[in-house]
CSV table of C-alpha atoms and ligand atoms in Angstrom, one decimal:
chain,number,residue,atom,x,y,z
A,1,MET,CA,40.6,-61.1,102.4
A,2,THR,CA,42.1,-63.5,104.8
A,3,ASN,CA,40.5,-66.6,106.3
A,4,THR,CA,42.0,-67.4,109.6
A,5,VAL,CA,42.1,-70.4,111.9
A,6,VAL,CA,42.6,-69.8,115.6
A,7,ILE,CA,44.2,-72.7,117.4
A,8,GLY,CA,45.7,-73.4,120.8
A,9,SER,CA,49.4,-74.2,120.5
A,10,GLN,CA,50.0,-75.6,124.0
A,11,TRP,CA,47.7,-77.7,126.2
A,12,GLY,CA,44.6,-75.6,125.9
A,13,ASP,CA,43.4,-72.5,127.8
A,14,GLU,CA,45.9,-70.2,125.9
A,15,GLY,CA,43.3,-67.5,125.5
A,16,LYS,CA,41.9,-68.6,122.2
A,17,ALA,CA,38.4,-67.3,122.9
A,18,LYS,CA,39.8,-63.8,123.5
A,19,ILE,CA,41.6,-63.8,120.2
A,20,THR,CA,38.6,-65.4,118.3
A,21,ASP,CA,36.3,-62.7,119.7
A,22,ILE,CA,38.6,-59.9,118.5
A,23,LEU,CA,39.1,-61.4,115.0
A,24,ALA,CA,35.4,-62.1,114.8
A,25,GLY,CA,34.6,-58.4,114.7
A,26,ASP,CA,36.1,-58.4,111.2
A,27,SER,CA,34.7,-61.8,110.0
A,28,ASP,CA,31.4,-62.8,108.5
A,29,PHE,CA,31.2,-66.5,109.4
A,30,ILE,CA,32.7,-68.0,112.5
A,31,ILE,CA,32.8,-71.8,112.8
A,32,ARG,CA,33.9,-74.0,115.7
A,33,TYR,CA,35.3,-77.1,114.2
A,34,GLN,CA,36.0,-79.7,116.9
A,35,GLY,CA,35.7,-80.7,120.5
A,36,GLY,CA,32.7,-80.3,122.7
A,37,CYS,CA,31.8,-78.9,126.1
A,38,ASN,CA,35.2,-80.0,127.4
A,39,ALA,CA,36.3,-76.6,126.2
A,40,GLY,CA,35.9,-73.5,128.4
A,41,HIS,CA,36.3,-70.3,126.6
A,42,THR,CA,36.4,-66.8,128.2
A,43,VAL,CA,35.7,-63.5,126.6
A,44,VAL,CA,35.8,-60.2,128.6
A,45,ALA,CA,34.1,-57.4,126.7
A,46,ASN,CA,32.5,-54.2,128.0
A,47,ASP,CA,33.3,-55.3,131.6
A,48,ILE,CA,31.2,-58.5,131.2
A,49,THR,CA,32.7,-61.9,131.4
A,50,TYR,CA,31.2,-64.5,129.0
A,51,LYS,CA,31.9,-68.2,129.2
A,52,PHE,CA,31.5,-70.4,126.1
A,53,HIS,CA,31.8,-74.2,125.8
A,54,LEU,CA,30.2,-74.9,122.5
A,55,VAL,CA,28.9,-71.6,121.1
A,56,PRO,CA,31.6,-69.9,118.9
A,57,SER,CA,33.3,-67.1,120.7
A,58,GLY,CA,32.3,-64.7,117.9
A,59,ILE,CA,28.6,-64.7,119.0
A,60,LEU,CA,28.9,-61.3,120.8
A,61,TYR,CA,28.7,-59.4,117.5
A,62,ASP,CA,25.4,-59.0,115.7
A,63,LYS,CA,24.9,-60.1,112.1
A,64,LYS,CA,27.5,-62.8,112.0
A,65,ILE,CA,26.9,-66.5,111.3
A,66,CYS,CA,28.3,-68.6,114.2
A,67,MET,CA,28.2,-72.3,113.4
A,68,ILE,CA,28.9,-75.2,115.7
A,69,GLY,CA,30.5,-77.4,113.0
A,70,ALA,CA,30.2,-81.0,111.9
A,71,GLY,CA,33.4,-82.0,113.7
A,72,THR,CA,32.1,-81.2,117.1
A,73,VAL,CA,30.3,-83.3,119.7
A,74,ILE,CA,27.3,-81.7,121.5
A,75,TYR,CA,25.8,-82.7,124.9
A,76,PRO,CA,22.3,-81.3,124.6
A,77,ASP,CA,21.9,-80.5,128.3
A,78,ALA,CA,25.2,-78.6,128.4
A,79,PHE,CA,24.3,-76.7,125.2
A,80,LYS,CA,20.9,-75.8,126.8
A,81,ALA,CA,22.6,-74.6,130.0
A,82,GLU,CA,25.1,-72.5,127.9
A,83,ILE,CA,22.5,-70.8,125.7
A,84,ASP,CA,20.3,-70.1,128.7
A,85,GLU,CA,23.2,-68.4,130.5
A,86,LEU,CA,24.1,-66.4,127.4
A,87,LYS,CA,20.5,-65.3,126.9
A,88,SER,CA,20.4,-64.2,130.6
A,89,GLN,CA,23.4,-62.0,129.8
A,90,GLY,CA,21.5,-60.5,126.9
A,91,VAL,CA,23.5,-62.2,124.1
A,92,ASN,CA,21.7,-62.2,120.7
A,93,LEU,CA,21.8,-65.8,119.5
A,94,SER,CA,20.1,-65.2,116.2
A,95,GLY,CA,23.2,-66.0,114.2
A,96,LEU,CA,23.8,-69.3,115.9
A,97,LYS,CA,23.7,-72.4,113.8
A,98,ILE,CA,24.3,-76.1,114.5
A,99,HIS,CA,25.5,-78.4,111.7
A,100,PRO,CA,23.2,-81.4,111.4
A,101,LEU,CA,26.2,-83.7,111.1
A,102,ALA,CA,27.6,-82.8,114.5
A,103,SER,CA,27.7,-85.7,116.9
A,104,ILE,CA,25.5,-86.1,120.0
A,105,THR,CA,27.0,-86.8,123.4
A,106,MET,CA,24.5,-89.1,125.1
A,107,PRO,CA,24.2,-89.5,128.9
A,108,TYR,CA,25.8,-92.9,128.7
A,109,HIS,CA,29.0,-91.3,127.1
A,110,ILE,CA,29.3,-89.2,130.2
A,111,GLU,CA,28.7,-92.1,132.5
A,112,ILE,CA,31.4,-94.2,130.7
A,113,ASP,CA,33.9,-91.3,130.8
A,114,GLY,CA,33.2,-90.8,134.5
A,115,TYR,CA,33.5,-94.5,135.2
A,116,GLN,CA,36.8,-94.8,133.4
A,117,GLU,CA,38.3,-91.8,135.1
A,118,ASN,CA,37.0,-92.8,138.6
A,119,THR,CA,38.1,-96.4,138.5
A,120,ALA,CA,41.4,-96.2,136.6
A,121,LYS,CA,44.2,-97.4,138.8
A,122,LYS,CA,46.8,-96.8,136.0
A,123,GLY,CA,46.5,-94.7,132.9
A,124,LYS,CA,44.2,-92.1,134.2
A,125,ILE,CA,43.9,-89.2,131.6
A,126,GLY,CA,42.3,-86.6,133.9
A,127,THR,CA,39.5,-85.9,131.4
A,128,THR,CA,36.9,-83.3,131.9
A,129,LYS,CA,34.3,-86.1,132.3
A,130,LYS,CA,32.1,-84.6,129.7
A,131,GLY,CA,31.8,-87.8,127.6
A,132,ILE,CA,34.1,-86.5,124.9
A,133,GLY,CA,36.3,-89.7,124.4
A,134,PRO,CA,33.3,-92.1,124.4
A,135,THR,CA,31.3,-89.9,121.9
A,136,TYR,CA,34.2,-89.7,119.4
A,137,THR,CA,34.8,-93.5,120.0
A,138,ASP,CA,31.2,-94.2,118.9
A,139,LYS,CA,31.5,-91.8,116.0
A,140,SER,CA,34.5,-93.7,114.7
A,141,ALA,CA,32.9,-97.1,115.5
A,142,ARG,CA,29.9,-95.9,113.4
A,143,ILE,CA,27.5,-96.3,116.2
A,144,GLY,CA,27.1,-92.6,117.1
A,145,LEU,CA,24.1,-90.4,116.7
A,146,LYS,CA,24.1,-87.2,114.7
A,147,ILE,CA,22.0,-84.1,115.2
A,148,GLN,CA,20.1,-84.8,112.0
A,149,ASP,CA,19.0,-88.2,113.4
A,150,LEU,CA,16.8,-86.4,115.9
A,151,TYR,CA,14.5,-85.2,113.2
A,152,ASN,CA,13.7,-88.5,111.6
A,153,LEU,CA,12.1,-90.8,114.1
A,154,GLU,CA,11.9,-93.7,111.6
A,155,THR,CA,15.6,-93.8,110.9
A,156,LEU,CA,16.4,-93.0,114.5
A,157,SER,CA,14.5,-96.1,115.6
A,158,GLU,CA,16.3,-98.2,113.0
A,159,LYS,CA,19.7,-96.9,114.2
A,160,LEU,CA,18.9,-97.5,117.8
A,161,ASP,CA,18.1,-101.1,117.0
A,162,ILE,CA,21.7,-101.4,116.0
A,163,ILE,CA,23.3,-99.1,118.5
A,164,LEU,CA,21.6,-100.0,121.7
A,165,PRO,CA,22.3,-103.8,121.9
A,166,ILE,CA,26.0,-103.0,121.5
A,167,LYS,CA,26.0,-100.1,124.0
A,168,ASN,CA,23.9,-101.9,126.5
A,169,LYS,CA,26.1,-105.0,126.4
A,170,MET,CA,29.1,-102.7,127.1
A,171,LEU,CA,27.4,-100.6,129.7
A,172,ALA,CA,26.3,-103.7,131.7
A,173,LYS,CA,29.1,-106.2,131.1
A,174,VAL,CA,32.2,-104.0,130.9
A,175,TYR,CA,31.2,-101.0,133.1
A,176,GLY,CA,28.5,-102.4,135.4
A,177,LEU,CA,26.3,-99.5,134.5
A,178,GLU,CA,22.6,-99.3,133.9
A,179,GLU,CA,21.3,-100.2,130.4
A,180,TYR,CA,19.2,-97.8,128.4
A,181,SER,CA,15.8,-98.9,127.0
A,182,LYS,CA,14.9,-97.8,123.5
A,183,GLU,CA,11.8,-96.0,124.8
A,184,CYS,CA,14.0,-94.0,127.2
A,185,VAL,CA,16.5,-93.0,124.5
A,186,ILE,CA,13.6,-92.0,122.1
A,187,GLU,CA,12.1,-89.8,124.8
A,188,LEU,CA,15.6,-88.2,125.4
A,189,CYS,CA,15.9,-87.7,121.7
A,190,LYS,CA,12.6,-85.9,121.4
A,191,LYS,CA,13.7,-83.6,124.2
A,192,TYR,CA,17.0,-83.0,122.4
A,193,ALA,CA,15.2,-82.3,119.1
A,194,GLU,CA,13.3,-79.5,120.8
A,195,ILE,CA,16.4,-78.0,122.3
A,196,PHE,CA,18.3,-77.9,119.0
A,197,ALA,CA,15.3,-77.1,116.7
A,198,PRO,CA,15.8,-73.3,116.5
A,199,TYR,CA,19.5,-73.7,115.6
A,200,VAL,CA,19.9,-76.7,113.3
A,201,CYS,CA,21.0,-75.6,109.9
A,202,PHE,CA,19.7,-78.1,107.3
A,203,ASP,CA,20.5,-75.7,104.5
A,204,TRP,CA,24.2,-75.6,105.4
A,205,GLN,CA,25.3,-76.4,101.9
A,206,LYS,CA,23.6,-73.3,100.5
A,207,LEU,CA,24.9,-71.2,103.4
A,208,LEU,CA,28.6,-72.4,102.9
A,209,GLU,CA,28.3,-71.8,99.2
A,210,GLU,CA,26.9,-68.3,99.8
A,211,HIS,CA,29.8,-67.5,102.2
A,212,LYS,CA,32.6,-69.0,100.2
A,213,ASN,CA,33.8,-65.5,99.2
A,214,ASN,CA,33.2,-64.0,102.6
A,215,LYS,CA,35.6,-63.8,105.5
A,216,ILE,CA,35.7,-67.1,107.5
A,217,LEU,CA,37.1,-67.5,111.0
A,218,PHE,CA,37.7,-71.1,112.2
A,219,GLU,CA,37.7,-71.6,115.9
A,220,GLY,CA,39.6,-74.5,117.4
A,221,ALA,CA,39.3,-75.8,121.0
A,222,GLN,CA,41.9,-77.4,123.2
A,223,GLY,CA,45.4,-77.2,121.7
A,224,VAL,CA,48.0,-78.9,119.5
A,225,MET,CA,49.6,-80.9,122.4
A,226,LEU,CA,46.1,-82.3,123.2
A,227,ASP,CA,45.5,-83.4,119.5
A,228,ILE,CA,44.6,-87.1,119.2
A,229,ASP,CA,47.2,-87.7,116.5
A,230,TRP,CA,49.9,-85.1,117.3
A,231,GLY,CA,49.6,-84.4,121.0
A,232,THR,CA,51.0,-86.1,124.1
A,233,TYR,CA,49.1,-89.3,123.4
A,234,PRO,CA,47.4,-90.9,125.3
A,235,PHE,CA,47.1,-87.9,127.5
A,236,VAL,CA,45.1,-86.0,124.9
A,237,THR,CA,41.6,-85.2,123.9
A,238,SER,CA,39.8,-87.2,121.2
A,239,SER,CA,39.7,-84.8,118.3
A,240,ASN,CA,42.1,-82.7,116.1
A,241,PRO,CA,42.7,-79.2,117.4
A,242,ILE,CA,45.5,-78.6,114.9
A,243,GLY,CA,45.0,-76.1,112.0
A,244,GLY,CA,44.3,-79.0,109.6
A,245,GLY,CA,41.3,-80.0,111.8
A,246,ALA,CA,39.6,-76.9,110.6
A,247,ALA,CA,39.2,-78.3,107.1
A,248,VAL,CA,38.0,-81.6,108.4
A,249,GLY,CA,35.4,-80.3,110.9
A,250,SER,CA,34.0,-77.3,109.1
A,251,GLY,CA,33.1,-78.3,105.5
A,252,PHE,CA,35.3,-75.6,104.1
A,253,GLY,CA,38.2,-77.1,102.3
A,254,PRO,CA,41.9,-76.6,103.1
A,255,LYS,CA,42.4,-74.1,100.3
A,256,MET,CA,40.0,-71.8,102.1
A,257,ILE,CA,42.6,-71.3,104.9
A,258,ASP,CA,45.1,-68.5,104.6
A,259,GLU,CA,46.5,-68.1,108.1
A,260,VAL,CA,46.7,-70.2,111.2
A,261,ILE,CA,47.1,-68.2,114.4
A,262,GLY,CA,48.6,-70.3,117.1
A,263,VAL,CA,47.6,-68.8,120.5
A,264,ALA,CA,50.2,-69.4,123.2
A,265,LYS,CA,50.6,-68.2,126.8
A,266,ALA,CA,53.9,-66.5,127.8
A,267,TYR,CA,54.3,-69.5,130.0
A,268,VAL,CA,52.6,-73.0,129.8
A,269,THR,CA,49.7,-74.5,131.7
A,270,ARG,CA,48.2,-78.0,131.6
A,271,VAL,CA,45.1,-79.5,133.2
A,272,GLY,CA,44.8,-83.2,133.8
A,273,GLU,CA,47.4,-85.9,133.6
A,274,GLY,CA,50.4,-86.3,131.3
A,275,PRO,CA,54.0,-85.2,130.9
A,276,PHE,CA,54.9,-81.6,131.2
A,277,VAL,CA,58.7,-81.1,131.0
A,278,THR,CA,58.8,-77.4,132.2
A,279,GLU,CA,56.3,-77.8,135.0
A,280,LEU,CA,57.1,-75.8,138.1
A,281,LYS,CA,56.0,-77.8,141.2
A,282,ASP,CA,57.4,-75.1,143.6
A,283,GLU,CA,56.3,-71.7,144.8
A,284,LEU,CA,57.1,-70.1,141.4
A,285,GLY,CA,54.5,-72.4,139.8
A,286,SER,CA,52.0,-71.3,142.5
A,287,LYS,CA,52.9,-67.7,141.8
A,288,ILE,CA,52.1,-68.0,138.1
A,289,GLN,CA,48.9,-69.9,139.0
A,290,GLN,CA,47.7,-67.2,141.4
A,291,ILE,CA,48.6,-64.2,139.3
A,292,GLY,CA,47.3,-65.8,136.1
A,293,HIS,CA,44.2,-67.1,137.8
A,294,GLU,CA,45.0,-70.5,136.4
A,295,PHE,CA,41.8,-72.4,137.3
A,296,GLY,CA,39.7,-74.3,134.7
A,297,VAL,CA,36.6,-72.7,133.2
A,298,THR,CA,34.9,-76.0,132.7
A,299,THR,CA,36.0,-78.1,135.7
A,300,GLY,CA,37.4,-75.5,138.1
A,301,ARG,CA,40.5,-77.6,138.4
A,302,ALA,CA,43.8,-75.9,139.2
A,303,ARG,CA,46.0,-75.7,136.1
A,304,ARG,CA,49.6,-77.0,136.4
A,305,CYS,CA,52.0,-74.1,135.5
A,306,GLY,CA,55.5,-73.9,134.0
A,307,TRP,CA,58.0,-71.9,132.0
A,308,PHE,CA,57.5,-71.4,128.2
A,309,ASP,CA,58.6,-74.5,126.4
A,310,ALA,CA,60.0,-73.5,123.0
A,311,VAL,CA,60.6,-77.2,122.2
A,312,THR,CA,56.9,-78.1,122.2
A,313,MET,CA,55.9,-74.7,120.7
A,314,LYS,CA,58.3,-75.2,117.8
A,315,TYR,CA,56.7,-78.6,117.2
A,316,ALA,CA,53.2,-77.1,117.6
A,317,VAL,CA,54.1,-74.5,115.0
A,318,GLN,CA,55.2,-77.2,112.6
A,319,VAL,CA,52.4,-79.8,113.0
A,320,GLY,CA,49.7,-77.2,113.8
A,321,GLY,CA,50.5,-75.3,110.6
A,322,VAL,CA,50.9,-72.1,112.6
A,323,THR,CA,51.7,-69.0,110.5
A,324,LYS,CA,51.4,-66.4,113.2
A,325,VAL,CA,51.4,-66.4,117.0
A,326,ALA,CA,49.2,-64.6,119.4
A,327,LEU,CA,51.1,-64.4,122.7
A,328,THR,CA,48.8,-64.0,125.7
A,329,LYS,CA,49.2,-63.3,129.4
A,330,LEU,CA,52.5,-61.5,129.2
A,331,ASP,CA,51.2,-59.2,132.0
A,332,VAL,CA,51.3,-62.2,134.4
A,333,PHE,CA,55.1,-61.7,134.4
A,334,ASP,CA,54.9,-58.0,135.3
A,335,SER,CA,56.3,-58.5,138.8
A,336,PHE,CA,59.0,-61.1,137.9
A,337,ASP,CA,62.7,-60.4,138.2
A,338,GLU,CA,63.6,-63.2,135.9
A,339,ILE,CA,61.8,-65.3,133.4
A,340,LYS,CA,63.0,-68.6,132.0
A,341,VAL,CA,62.5,-70.1,128.6
A,342,CYS,CA,63.1,-73.7,127.8
A,343,THR,CA,65.3,-73.8,124.6
A,344,ALA,CA,66.0,-77.5,124.5
A,345,TYR,CA,65.5,-80.8,126.3
A,346,LYS,CA,68.5,-82.7,127.9
A,347,ASN,CA,68.3,-86.5,128.2
A,348,ILE,CA,69.5,-87.2,131.7
A,349,LYS,CA,70.5,-90.7,130.9
A,350,THR,CA,72.6,-90.0,127.7
A,351,GLY,CA,73.4,-86.3,128.1
A,352,GLU,CA,72.0,-85.8,124.6
A,353,ILE,CA,70.5,-82.3,124.0
A,354,THR,CA,67.6,-81.9,121.5
A,355,GLU,CA,65.6,-79.1,120.2
A,356,TYR,CA,63.1,-81.5,118.7
A,357,TYR,CA,60.1,-82.7,120.6
A,358,PRO,CA,60.4,-86.4,121.6
A,359,THR,CA,57.1,-87.9,120.5
A,360,ASP,CA,57.2,-90.9,122.9
A,361,VAL,CA,55.9,-89.2,125.9
A,362,PHE,CA,56.7,-92.0,128.2
A,363,THR,CA,60.4,-91.0,127.7
A,364,HIS,CA,59.7,-87.5,128.9
A,365,LYS,CA,60.6,-88.4,132.5
A,366,ASP,CA,64.2,-88.8,131.1
A,367,TYR,CA,64.3,-85.2,129.9
A,368,GLU,CA,65.0,-82.1,131.8
A,369,PRO,CA,64.6,-78.6,130.4
A,370,VAL,CA,67.6,-76.5,129.3
A,371,TYR,CA,66.8,-73.0,130.3
A,372,GLU,CA,67.8,-69.6,129.2
A,373,THR,CA,67.2,-66.8,131.7
A,374,MET,CA,65.8,-63.5,130.6
A,375,GLN,CA,65.4,-60.3,132.6
A,376,GLY,CA,61.9,-59.3,133.7
A,377,TRP,CA,60.5,-55.8,132.9
A,378,LYS,CA,59.1,-55.0,136.4
A,379,GLN,CA,56.5,-52.8,135.0
A,380,ASP,CA,52.7,-52.8,134.7
A,381,ILE,CA,52.1,-53.4,131.0
A,382,THR,CA,48.3,-54.0,131.2
A,383,GLY,CA,47.5,-50.5,129.8
A,384,ILE,CA,49.9,-50.4,126.9
A,385,LYS,CA,48.2,-50.2,123.5
A,386,ASP,CA,51.2,-49.7,121.1
A,387,TYR,CA,53.9,-52.3,120.6
A,388,ASN,CA,56.6,-49.7,120.6
A,389,ASN,CA,55.6,-48.6,124.1
A,390,LEU,CA,56.3,-52.1,125.6
A,391,PRO,CA,59.3,-52.2,127.9
A,392,GLU,CA,62.6,-53.2,126.1
A,393,ASN,CA,62.8,-56.4,128.1
A,394,THR,CA,59.3,-57.4,127.1
A,395,LYS,CA,60.2,-56.9,123.4
A,396,LYS,CA,63.4,-58.9,124.0
A,397,TYR,CA,61.4,-61.7,125.5
A,398,ILE,CA,59.1,-61.8,122.5
A,399,ALA,CA,61.9,-61.5,120.0
A,400,ARG,CA,63.7,-64.5,121.6
A,401,LEU,CA,60.5,-66.6,121.5
A,402,GLU,CA,60.0,-65.8,117.9
A,403,GLU,CA,63.6,-66.9,117.1
A,404,LEU,CA,63.2,-70.1,119.0
A,405,ILE,CA,59.8,-71.2,117.6
A,406,GLY,CA,60.3,-69.9,114.1
A,407,ALA,CA,57.0,-68.0,113.8
A,408,PRO,CA,56.2,-64.3,114.2
A,409,VAL,CA,54.2,-63.0,117.1
A,410,SER,CA,51.6,-60.8,115.5
A,411,ILE,CA,49.3,-60.2,118.5
A,412,VAL,CA,50.3,-59.6,122.0
A,413,SER,CA,47.7,-59.8,124.9
A,414,VAL,CA,48.4,-57.9,128.1
A,415,GLY,CA,45.1,-58.6,130.0
A,416,PRO,CA,41.8,-60.4,129.7
A,417,ASP,CA,39.8,-57.6,128.2
A,418,ARG,CA,39.2,-57.2,124.5
A,419,LEU,CA,40.9,-53.8,124.6
A,420,GLN,CA,44.1,-55.2,126.2
A,421,THR,CA,45.4,-56.4,122.9
A,422,ILE,CA,48.3,-55.1,120.8
A,423,PHE,CA,48.5,-55.8,117.1
A,424,ARG,CA,51.9,-55.5,115.3
B,1,GDP,P1,40.8,-70.6,126.0
B,1,GDP,O1,40.2,-71.9,126.4
B,1,GDP,O2,42.0,-70.8,125.2
B,1,GDP,O3,39.8,-69.7,125.3
B,1,GDP,O4,41.2,-69.9,127.3
B,1,GDP,P2,40.4,-69.8,128.7
B,1,GDP,O5,39.3,-68.9,128.6
B,1,GDP,O6,40.2,-71.2,129.2
B,1,GDP,O7,41.6,-69.3,129.7
B,1,GDP,C1,42.3,-68.1,129.4
B,1,GDP,C2,42.1,-67.2,130.7
B,1,GDP,O8,43.0,-66.1,130.6
B,1,GDP,C3,40.7,-66.5,130.7
B,1,GDP,O9,40.3,-66.3,132.0
B,1,GDP,C4,41.0,-65.2,130.0
B,1,GDP,O10,40.0,-64.2,130.4
B,1,GDP,C5,42.3,-64.9,130.5
B,1,GDP,N1,43.2,-64.1,129.6
B,1,GDP,C6,43.3,-64.1,128.2
B,1,GDP,N2,44.3,-63.3,127.8
B,1,GDP,C7,44.8,-62.8,128.9
B,1,GDP,C8,45.9,-61.9,129.1
B,1,GDP,O11,46.6,-61.5,128.1
B,1,GDP,N3,46.2,-61.6,130.4
B,1,GDP,C9,45.5,-62.1,131.4
B,1,GDP,N4,45.9,-61.7,132.6
B,1,GDP,N5,44.5,-62.9,131.3
B,1,GDP,C10,44.2,-63.3,130.0
B,2,IMO,P1,39.9,-75.3,125.9
B,2,IMO,O1,39.2,-75.3,124.6
B,2,IMO,C1,42.5,-77.5,128.7
B,2,IMO,C2,42.2,-81.9,128.6
B,2,IMO,C3,41.6,-82.5,129.8
B,2,IMO,C4,42.4,-83.8,129.8
B,2,IMO,C5,42.4,-84.1,128.3
B,2,IMO,C6,41.3,-85.1,127.8
B,2,IMO,O2,39.3,-74.5,127.0
B,2,IMO,O3,41.4,-75.0,125.7
B,2,IMO,P2,38.7,-84.7,127.5
B,2,IMO,O4,37.6,-84.3,128.4
B,2,IMO,O5,38.8,-83.8,126.3
B,2,IMO,O6,38.6,-86.2,127.1
B,2,IMO,O7,40.0,-84.6,128.3
B,2,IMO,O8,42.2,-82.9,127.6
B,2,IMO,N1,41.3,-80.8,128.0
B,2,IMO,C7,41.5,-79.5,128.1
B,2,IMO,N2,42.5,-78.8,128.8
B,2,IMO,N3,41.6,-76.8,127.9
B,2,IMO,C8,40.6,-77.5,127.2
B,2,IMO,O9,39.8,-76.8,126.4
B,2,IMO,C9,40.5,-78.9,127.4
B,2,IMO,N4,39.7,-79.8,126.9
B,2,IMO,C10,40.2,-81.0,127.3
B,2,IMO,O10,42.0,-81.8,131.0
B,2,IMO,O11,43.8,-83.6,130.2
B,3,MG,MG1,39.7,-73.0,128.2
């Protein structure tokens, strides 16, 4: 039995949800371990498109436990909107559980995120404005609220006496935003308690114990290059999408993890600000964007597109702990004559060539990609089910990527549908 973590190995939106959904079919317990409703996860199954933000992408199967883990942050209104939408699509949510130690995104976190993004003259991150950074900030500063706080009004009241004076001072003095009265926050919390009540799993210790010999699937959000410690800091999210984040945010220890599947697109996309060495700002970039429908699930923003960057991917394999790769969106190249792969970075000031990712992202403007050109396959691959039937040039492309990044590609995705997936 293999317990697997699914992570993004680029800057998010690699197709993690599609891979999680497929692997979930064969798992017992699916746990989302970090991030919040900044994530936008798409699964296409039986001709229906499902969009998830917080709910694990394994929820489409009956009789599985799908837990939103302790390492996540949850905005109650977003959660409510998501489950309402899923219910309207007929999704059975009986297996959905929320860990009582998950953090709550409060409306003031969203206001602060929006304020910071809208007023930044320099250093704009291009966040999703979902309050993610401010929620994790409060968690680390030990002035956050957890789901379990909603069910004990006495301790909630004591906590708010500590939290609100600090928050209100910041809201008013630093951001010029409205303060929150204690009565107002308690009313909000009562509403939140009702929203979460059917799902909060107070007996999670028993549940995890019972499942320790079952098959666990850990679902990451975002991607390694957005990791707060290992990504393109400060142009990152505020949690740990790397494979190791699964142990931190789930309550299952690191020894429970057997494989880490790093999901990667056959090219690279990025939403928001920050360096992107292989970005294509020309019509080729627009071509990838159009064919790949590269527009965000959560914010609708156009995703920046570029060639596959083996330098960052090799780094992501290393720090993300990736043991196998799921390569998605290969079909987007079906009409391309040539495909480029970035094999190294060249420093335009010194001429130095490196295959190792430079961690000071403010130096990335000094690097240009060193490309290798590969021949396209000029064939529709979206219906291919067997790896051996892929065109020779597709197989050559995959083999070259494997060589460059030092990890095997074990899953190949040739379309958004569950069925458009090839296992090796
Ligand atoms: P996630 O955040 O990593 O789960 O990815 P998103 O759902 O944000 O974005 C991936 C998009 O690509 C979704 O619209 C998927 O339906 C789609 N997709 C996934 N795999 C493939 C693939 O192999 N080919 C194509 N054409 N689309 C894919
Ligand atoms: P999934 O799980 C792509 C990006 C934002 C911004 C940075 C910080 O669908 O892959 P945040 O709101 O987290 O403080 O924003 O991170 N970002 C994502 N980009 N996919 C995501 O999630 C993302 N979640 C956050 O665009 O650059
Ligand atoms: Mg996404």
